[in-house]
Short mmCIF file of C-alpha atoms and ligand atoms in Angstrom, two decimals:
data_model
loop_
_atom_site.label_atom_id
_atom_site.label_comp_id
_atom_site.label_asym_id
_atom_site.label_seq_id
_atom_site.Cartn_x
_atom_site.Cartn_y
_atom_site.Cartn_z
CA UNK A 1343 -19.76 -8.19 10.43
CA UNK A 1344 -17.60 -8.82 13.48
CA UNK A 1345 -13.87 -9.41 13.10
CA UNK A 1346 -14.30 -12.98 14.42
CA UNK A 1347 -16.24 -13.88 11.28
CA UNK A 1348 -13.27 -13.11 9.04
CA UNK A 1349 -11.59 -16.34 7.94
CA UNK A 1350 -10.88 -15.98 4.24
CA UNK A 1351 -9.10 -12.85 3.01
CA UNK A 1352 -8.69 -12.03 -0.68
CA UNK A 1353 -5.90 -9.80 -1.97
CA UNK A 1354 -6.18 -8.42 -5.50
CA UNK A 1355 -2.84 -7.41 -7.00
CA UNK A 1356 0.33 -9.32 -6.09
CA UNK A 1357 2.88 -6.51 -6.42
CA UNK A 1358 5.00 -5.30 -3.51
CA UNK A 1359 2.05 -4.08 -1.44
CA UNK A 1360 -0.34 -6.92 -2.29
CA UNK A 1361 2.03 -9.74 -1.50
CA UNK A 1362 3.17 -7.98 1.69
CA UNK A 1363 -0.46 -7.77 2.81
CA UNK A 1364 -1.04 -11.44 1.91
CA UNK A 1365 2.03 -12.35 3.96
CA UNK A 1366 0.99 -10.56 7.16
CA UNK A 1367 -2.54 -12.00 6.93
CA UNK A 1368 -1.29 -15.57 6.35
CA UNK A 1369 1.23 -15.38 9.18
CA UNK A 1370 -1.60 -14.46 11.59
CA UNK A 1371 -3.58 -17.54 10.55
CA UNK A 1372 -5.95 -16.19 7.91
CA UNK A 1373 -6.65 -18.19 4.76
CA UNK A 1374 -5.52 -15.94 1.91
CA UNK A 1375 -6.17 -16.01 -1.82
CA UNK A 1376 -3.81 -13.77 -3.77
CA UNK A 1377 -5.08 -12.80 -7.23
CA UNK A 1378 -3.17 -11.27 -10.14
CA UNK A 1379 -3.70 -11.38 -13.89
CA UNK A 1380 -0.19 -10.43 -15.00
CA UNK A 1381 1.86 -13.52 -15.98
CA UNK A 1382 4.75 -14.28 -13.64
CA UNK A 1383 3.72 -11.87 -10.89
CA UNK A 1384 2.22 -14.55 -8.63
CA UNK A 1385 5.32 -16.76 -8.85
CA UNK A 1386 7.53 -13.81 -7.98
CA UNK A 1387 5.21 -12.83 -5.13
CA UNK A 1388 5.47 -16.31 -3.59
CA UNK A 1389 9.27 -16.21 -3.88
CA UNK A 1390 9.42 -12.79 -2.23
CA UNK A 1391 7.07 -13.88 0.57
CA UNK A 1392 9.24 -16.93 1.28
CA UNK A 1393 12.39 -14.80 1.37
CA UNK A 1394 10.80 -12.26 3.72
CA UNK A 1395 9.37 -14.93 6.03
CA UNK A 1396 12.71 -16.76 6.19
CA UNK A 1397 14.50 -13.52 7.08
CA UNK A 1398 12.02 -12.62 9.82
CA UNK A 1399 12.09 -16.19 11.15
CA UNK A 1400 15.90 -16.23 11.24
CA UNK A 1401 15.76 -13.05 13.36
CA UNK A 1402 13.29 -14.63 15.80
CA UNK A 1403 10.51 -12.27 14.70
CA UNK A 1404 8.30 -15.14 13.48
CA UNK A 1405 7.72 -18.46 15.26
CA UNK A 1406 8.06 -21.84 13.54
CA UNK A 1407 4.25 -22.03 13.46
CA UNK A 1408 4.00 -18.62 11.78
CA UNK A 1409 6.58 -19.60 9.18
CA UNK A 1410 4.54 -22.72 8.45
CA UNK A 1411 1.32 -20.69 8.35
CA UNK A 1412 2.77 -18.48 5.61
CA UNK A 1413 3.47 -21.63 3.57
CA UNK A 1414 0.10 -23.28 4.21
CA UNK A 1415 -2.37 -20.40 4.13
CA UNK A 1416 -1.72 -18.67 0.80
CA UNK A 1417 -3.22 -19.88 -2.45
CA UNK A 1418 -3.01 -17.99 -5.73
CA UNK A 1419 -5.45 -17.42 -8.59
CA UNK A 1420 -5.54 -15.59 -11.90
CA UNK A 1421 -9.34 -15.26 -11.83
CA UNK A 1422 -10.99 -12.90 -9.35
CA UNK A 1423 -13.88 -15.41 -9.11
CA UNK A 1424 -11.66 -17.31 -6.63
CA UNK A 1425 -12.79 -14.68 -4.09
CA UNK A 1426 -16.38 -15.95 -4.07
CA UNK A 1427 -16.07 -17.03 -0.42
CA UNK A 1428 -13.92 -14.15 0.85
CA UNK A 1429 -15.06 -12.37 4.02
CA UNK A 1430 -12.79 -9.42 3.32
CA UNK A 1431 -10.87 -8.36 0.22
CA UNK A 1432 -7.97 -5.92 0.09
CA UNK A 1433 -7.42 -4.46 -3.37
CA UNK A 1434 -3.81 -3.45 -4.09
CA UNK A 1435 -3.64 -2.87 -7.86
CA UNK A 1436 -2.05 0.17 -9.49
CA UNK A 1437 -3.32 3.66 -8.70
CA UNK A 1438 -5.90 3.96 -11.46
CA UNK A 1439 -9.35 5.03 -10.36
CA UNK A 1440 -11.16 3.48 -13.36
CA UNK A 1441 -9.41 0.13 -12.82
CA UNK A 1442 -10.21 0.18 -9.10
CA UNK A 1443 -13.86 1.01 -9.71
CA UNK A 1444 -14.11 -1.88 -12.20
CA UNK A 1445 -12.59 -4.29 -9.71
CA UNK A 1446 -14.89 -3.11 -6.92
CA UNK A 1447 -17.98 -3.48 -9.12
CA UNK A 1448 -16.89 -7.05 -9.92
CA UNK A 1449 -16.10 -7.85 -6.28
CA UNK A 1450 -19.48 -6.46 -5.28
CA UNK A 1451 -21.19 -8.93 -7.63
CA UNK A 1452 -19.29 -12.01 -6.61
CA UNK A 1453 -18.37 -11.78 -2.91
CA UNK A 1454 -20.85 -12.66 -0.12
CA UNK A 1455 -23.12 -9.84 0.99
CA UNK A 1456 -21.39 -9.55 4.37
CA UNK A 1457 -17.90 -9.16 2.86
CA UNK A 1458 -15.93 -5.97 3.48
CA UNK A 1459 -14.17 -4.53 0.43
CA UNK A 1460 -11.03 -2.61 1.35
CA UNK A 1461 -8.59 -0.72 -0.86
CA UNK A 1462 -4.91 -0.14 -0.19
CA UNK A 1463 -5.01 3.03 -2.30
CA UNK A 1464 -2.49 5.62 -1.16
CA UNK A 1465 -4.54 8.62 -2.21
CA UNK A 1466 -7.59 7.90 -4.39
CA UNK A 1467 -10.96 8.79 -2.84
CA UNK A 1468 -12.52 5.88 -0.92
CA UNK A 1469 -15.92 7.49 -1.46
CA UNK A 1470 -15.47 7.42 -5.25
CA UNK A 1471 -14.40 3.76 -5.19
CA UNK A 1472 -17.29 2.84 -2.85
CA UNK A 1473 -19.78 4.44 -5.22
CA UNK A 1474 -18.98 1.74 -7.80
CA UNK A 1475 -20.66 -0.82 -5.48
CA UNK A 1476 -24.09 -1.45 -3.97
CA UNK A 1477 -22.47 -1.69 -0.51
CA UNK A 1478 -20.67 1.61 0.10
CA UNK A 1479 -21.16 1.11 3.87
CA UNK A 1480 -18.82 -1.91 3.64
CA UNK A 1481 -16.08 -0.23 1.59
CA UNK A 1482 -13.06 1.23 3.42
CA UNK A 1483 -9.42 2.22 2.96
CA UNK A 1484 -6.70 0.02 4.50
CA UNK A 1485 -3.50 1.80 3.59
CA UNK A 1486 -0.50 -0.34 4.51
CA UNK A 1487 3.03 1.09 4.37
CA UNK A 1488 5.97 -0.35 2.45
CA UNK A 1489 7.61 -2.70 3.44
CA UNK A 1490 4.38 -4.15 4.82
CA UNK A 1491 5.92 -6.85 7.05
CA UNK A 1492 8.10 -4.26 8.84
CA UNK A 1493 5.99 -1.12 9.04
CA UNK A 1494 3.76 -0.69 12.07
CA UNK A 1495 1.12 1.62 10.62
CA UNK A 1496 -2.11 0.93 8.78
CA UNK A 1497 -4.00 4.09 7.90
CA UNK A 1498 -7.72 3.31 7.98
CA UNK A 1499 -9.80 5.62 5.80
CA UNK A 1500 -13.48 6.04 6.22
CA UNK A 1501 -15.39 7.03 3.09
CA UNK A 1502 -18.41 9.30 3.31
CA UNK A 1503 -20.75 6.33 3.76
CA UNK A 1504 -18.50 3.74 5.46
CA UNK A 1505 -20.39 2.37 8.50
CA UNK A 1506 -19.13 2.47 12.07
CA UNK A 1507 -19.37 -1.34 12.16
CA UNK A 1508 -17.07 -1.67 9.12
CA UNK A 1509 -14.63 0.79 10.67
CA UNK A 1510 -14.58 -1.05 14.02
CA UNK A 1511 -14.08 -4.44 12.32
CA UNK A 1512 -11.22 -3.26 10.15
CA UNK A 1513 -9.49 -1.39 13.00
CA UNK A 1514 -9.60 -4.62 15.04
CA UNK A 1515 -8.40 -6.70 12.09
CA UNK A 1516 -5.37 -4.41 11.70
CA UNK A 1517 -4.56 -4.95 15.40
CA UNK A 1518 -4.84 -8.71 14.95
CA UNK A 1519 -2.36 -8.42 12.08
CA UNK A 1520 0.08 -6.94 14.59
CA UNK A 1521 -0.29 -3.40 13.24
CA UNK A 1522 -1.31 -0.06 14.72
CA UNK A 1523 -4.37 1.36 12.93
CA UNK A 1524 -4.92 5.11 12.72
CA UNK A 1525 -8.16 6.55 11.40
CA UNK A 1526 -8.08 9.24 8.71
CA UNK A 1527 -10.86 11.04 6.86
CA UNK A 1528 -11.30 10.76 3.11
CA UNK A 1529 -9.47 13.82 1.78
CA UNK A 1530 -6.74 13.67 -0.88
CA UNK A 1531 -3.62 11.93 0.45
CA UNK A 1532 -5.32 11.12 3.77
CA UNK A 1533 -2.72 11.80 6.51
CA UNK A 1534 0.43 9.91 5.49
CA UNK A 1535 0.82 11.14 1.94
CA UNK A 1536 -0.60 14.61 2.64
CA UNK A 1537 2.51 15.16 4.73
CA UNK A 1538 5.09 12.81 3.20
CA UNK A 1539 4.67 13.76 -0.48
CA UNK A 1540 5.09 17.53 -0.10
CA UNK A 1541 8.31 16.81 1.81
CA UNK A 1542 9.61 14.55 -0.96
CA UNK A 1543 8.50 17.08 -3.61
CA UNK A 1544 10.34 19.85 -1.76
CA UNK A 1545 13.48 17.71 -1.63
CA UNK A 1546 13.27 17.31 -5.43
CA UNK A 1547 12.87 21.09 -5.87
CA UNK A 1548 15.91 21.59 -3.64
CA UNK A 1549 17.88 19.19 -5.85
CA UNK A 1550 16.64 20.87 -9.05
CA UNK A 1551 17.60 24.31 -7.75
CA UNK A 1552 21.06 23.10 -6.72
CA UNK A 1553 20.55 23.76 -3.02
CA UNK A 1554 22.39 20.50 -2.42
CA UNK A 1555 23.34 17.23 -4.06
CA UNK A 1556 21.07 14.19 -3.64
CA UNK A 1557 23.50 12.83 -1.05
CA UNK A 1558 23.58 16.15 0.82
CA UNK A 1559 19.78 16.44 0.93
CA UNK A 1560 19.36 12.87 2.14
CA UNK A 1561 22.15 13.16 4.69
CA UNK A 1562 20.64 16.33 6.16
CA UNK A 1563 17.29 14.62 6.71
CA UNK A 1564 18.82 11.38 8.00
CA UNK A 1565 21.29 12.90 10.42
CA UNK A 1566 19.47 16.14 11.10
CA UNK A 1567 15.91 14.87 11.46
CA UNK A 1568 16.53 11.19 12.24
CA UNK A 1569 14.60 9.89 9.24
CA UNK A 1570 15.54 6.25 8.50
CA UNK A 1571 15.94 7.11 4.81
CA UNK A 1572 16.53 10.48 3.17
CA UNK A 1573 13.57 11.80 1.11
CA UNK A 1574 15.20 11.09 -2.28
CA UNK A 1575 16.16 7.55 -1.28
CA UNK A 1576 12.61 7.11 -0.03
CA UNK A 1577 11.20 8.44 -3.32
CA UNK A 1578 13.31 5.88 -5.22
CA UNK A 1579 12.04 3.20 -2.84
CA UNK A 1580 8.37 4.15 -3.32
CA UNK A 1581 8.77 4.59 -7.10
CA UNK A 1582 8.90 8.00 -8.79
CA UNK A 1583 5.82 7.24 -10.90
CA UNK A 1584 3.87 6.51 -7.71
CA UNK A 1585 5.17 9.71 -6.07
CA UNK A 1586 4.10 11.71 -9.13
CA UNK A 1587 0.66 10.14 -9.26
CA UNK A 1588 0.02 10.88 -5.57
CA UNK A 1589 1.19 14.47 -6.01
CA UNK A 1590 -1.20 14.81 -8.97
CA UNK A 1591 -4.06 13.63 -6.75
CA UNK A 1592 -3.12 16.24 -4.11
CA UNK A 1593 -2.64 18.98 -6.70
CA UNK A 1594 -5.93 18.29 -8.49
CA UNK A 1595 -7.86 17.41 -5.34
CA UNK A 1596 -7.03 20.62 -3.47
CA UNK A 1597 -6.35 22.87 -6.48
CA UNK A 1598 -3.57 24.42 -4.42
CA UNK A 1599 -0.24 25.26 -6.14
CA UNK A 1600 1.69 24.16 -3.07
CA UNK A 1601 1.26 20.56 -4.28
CA UNK A 1602 2.55 21.25 -7.82
CA UNK A 1603 4.76 18.29 -8.80
CA UNK A 1604 8.37 19.36 -9.34
CA UNK A 1605 9.29 19.55 -13.07
CA UNK A 1606 12.40 17.45 -12.39
CA UNK A 1607 10.16 14.67 -11.05
CA UNK A 1608 8.03 14.80 -14.21
CA UNK A 1609 11.14 14.68 -16.37
CA UNK A 1610 12.55 11.66 -14.52
CA UNK A 1611 9.29 9.75 -14.82
CA UNK A 1612 9.11 10.62 -18.54
CA UNK A 1613 12.62 9.21 -18.95
CA UNK A 1614 11.63 5.96 -17.22
CA UNK A 1615 13.89 6.68 -14.26
CA UNK A 1616 11.43 5.33 -11.73
CA UNK A 1617 13.74 4.55 -8.82
CA UNK A 1618 14.77 1.21 -7.39
CA UNK A 1619 12.43 -0.88 -9.54
CA UNK A 1620 13.85 0.44 -12.84
CA UNK A 1621 17.47 0.47 -11.67
CA UNK A 1622 17.75 4.25 -11.77
CA UNK A 1623 16.17 7.19 -10.00
CA UNK A 1624 18.03 9.72 -7.88
CA UNK A 1625 20.53 6.88 -7.36
CA UNK A 1626 21.48 3.75 -9.31
CA UNK A 1627 20.50 0.22 -8.28
CA UNK A 1628 21.10 -3.35 -9.36
CA UNK A 1629 17.74 -4.51 -10.77
CA UNK A 1630 16.44 -7.74 -9.12
N1 CAA B 381 10.74 -8.50 4.90
C1 CAA B 381 11.66 -8.91 5.77
N2 CAA B 381 12.80 -8.24 6.01
C2 CAA B 381 13.01 -7.11 5.32
C3 CAA B 381 12.08 -6.60 4.38
C4 CAA B 381 10.90 -7.35 4.18
N3 CAA B 381 9.97 -6.98 3.32
N4 CAA B 381 12.57 -5.45 3.86
C5 CAA B 381 13.76 -5.23 4.45
N5 CAA B 381 14.01 -6.21 5.33
C6 CAA B 381 15.19 -6.38 6.17
C7 CAA B 381 16.46 -6.16 5.42
O1 CAA B 381 16.77 -7.32 4.67
C8 CAA B 381 17.44 -5.94 6.54
O2 CAA B 381 17.86 -7.16 7.07
P1 CAA B 381 19.36 -7.34 7.64
O3 CAA B 381 19.43 -6.44 8.82
O4 CAA B 381 19.40 -8.79 8.02
O5 CAA B 381 20.26 -6.98 6.53
C9 CAA B 381 16.59 -5.24 7.60
O6 CAA B 381 15.22 -5.41 7.19
C10 CAA B 381 16.89 -3.80 7.73
O7 CAA B 381 16.89 -3.23 6.43
P2 CAA B 381 18.05 -2.31 5.91
O8 CAA B 381 19.36 -2.77 6.39
O9 CAA B 381 17.82 -2.15 4.44
O10 CAA B 381 17.85 -0.91 6.53
P3 CAA B 381 16.94 -0.17 7.50
O11 CAA B 381 17.37 -0.40 8.89
O12 CAA B 381 16.94 1.19 6.91
O13 CAA B 381 15.44 -0.72 7.45
C11 CAA B 381 13.43 0.06 6.46
C12 CAA B 381 14.69 -0.74 6.31
C13 CAA B 381 12.50 -0.56 7.51
C14 CAA B 381 12.74 0.01 5.10
C15 CAA B 381 13.77 1.52 6.91
O14 CAA B 381 14.75 2.04 6.07
C16 CAA B 381 12.60 2.42 6.89
O15 CAA B 381 11.78 2.43 7.81
N6 CAA B 381 12.49 3.24 5.84
C17 CAA B 381 11.35 4.14 5.63
C18 CAA B 381 10.22 3.34 5.06
C19 CAA B 381 9.02 4.20 4.83
O16 CAA B 381 8.99 5.38 5.08
N7 CAA B 381 7.99 3.55 4.33
C20 CAA B 381 6.79 4.23 3.98
C21 CAA B 381 6.84 4.51 2.52
S1 CAA B 381 5.44 5.40 2.03
C22 CAA B 381 4.27 4.25 1.84
O17 CAA B 381 4.45 3.06 1.90
C23 CAA B 381 2.94 4.79 1.58
C24 CAA B 381 2.63 5.25 0.25
O18 CAA B 381 1.43 5.35 -0.03
C25 CAA B 381 3.62 5.68 -0.76
#
């Protein structure tokens, strides 16, 4: 399918990543259906999209027409059957391979034959997800970065059987969304998290061993390496449960001890200190 045929985009999962993806698609004129089954999540997603669009509009980063498009182009649904006419679906549910495979099997049954099924997974194998469908050539990874409306990159991951046509279409779609696509092969963590997560893990080891305080570690990386956020602040921003689950994928996928999740990270996740979303991680936050 050519990118010009894409009119209706489905997004499954309306959390931070899903609603960010819905927002950037709607702003560029695509009709979007955002699906979530958890009560209250869709309402919150629409509120967050409005707040983000208003902020970007007030800074002159969105035109009046784009602000209006965000209002007009997004509909919500609690039943995945609403994606019956979608030309492309981006799945952005939690990082659970069984859940993703179930969703892909269902999407495979109900979406048109030409539809491309993409996953925003940050580390799970695209090939394994594709194998749950009868169309593995039209399954691909579209890994957006958080916060989606601000981050330039989309990592595009080609599974073992993803076709060249699917890859070309999705690369072009990412450009039309105002992003820069970069192709990565389907190995654990792809490129972004293969490099980012070991750095964050190392920062947590440094904290655990008392090499420096959280503030010292973050300040060194901010002022010494020009990172916009220190690694521990970034871990809190991503969510410590998400960081742990990606490290587990790297550790199991490569079987290499260099990816071993830091025991302090495991302990914090066990305690429910998940970062910004729970109000406490390496730092404390006011919960929204
Ligand atoms: N929509 C619109 N505006 C937003 C926004 C959103 N979703 N999120 C933040 N902003 C706004 C803020 O409100 C703020 O506005 P004001 O200037 O009017 O106050 C502005 O953006 C700048 O934000 P901050 O002042 O908080 O600070 P900042 O300059 O540090 O920018 C940032 C924020 C872009 C998030 C920057 O800190 C940054 O780039 N951090 C690193 C992010 C990163 O590494 N992301 C990747 C995470 S890993 C991932 O996503 C992949 C994975 O699989 C885990």
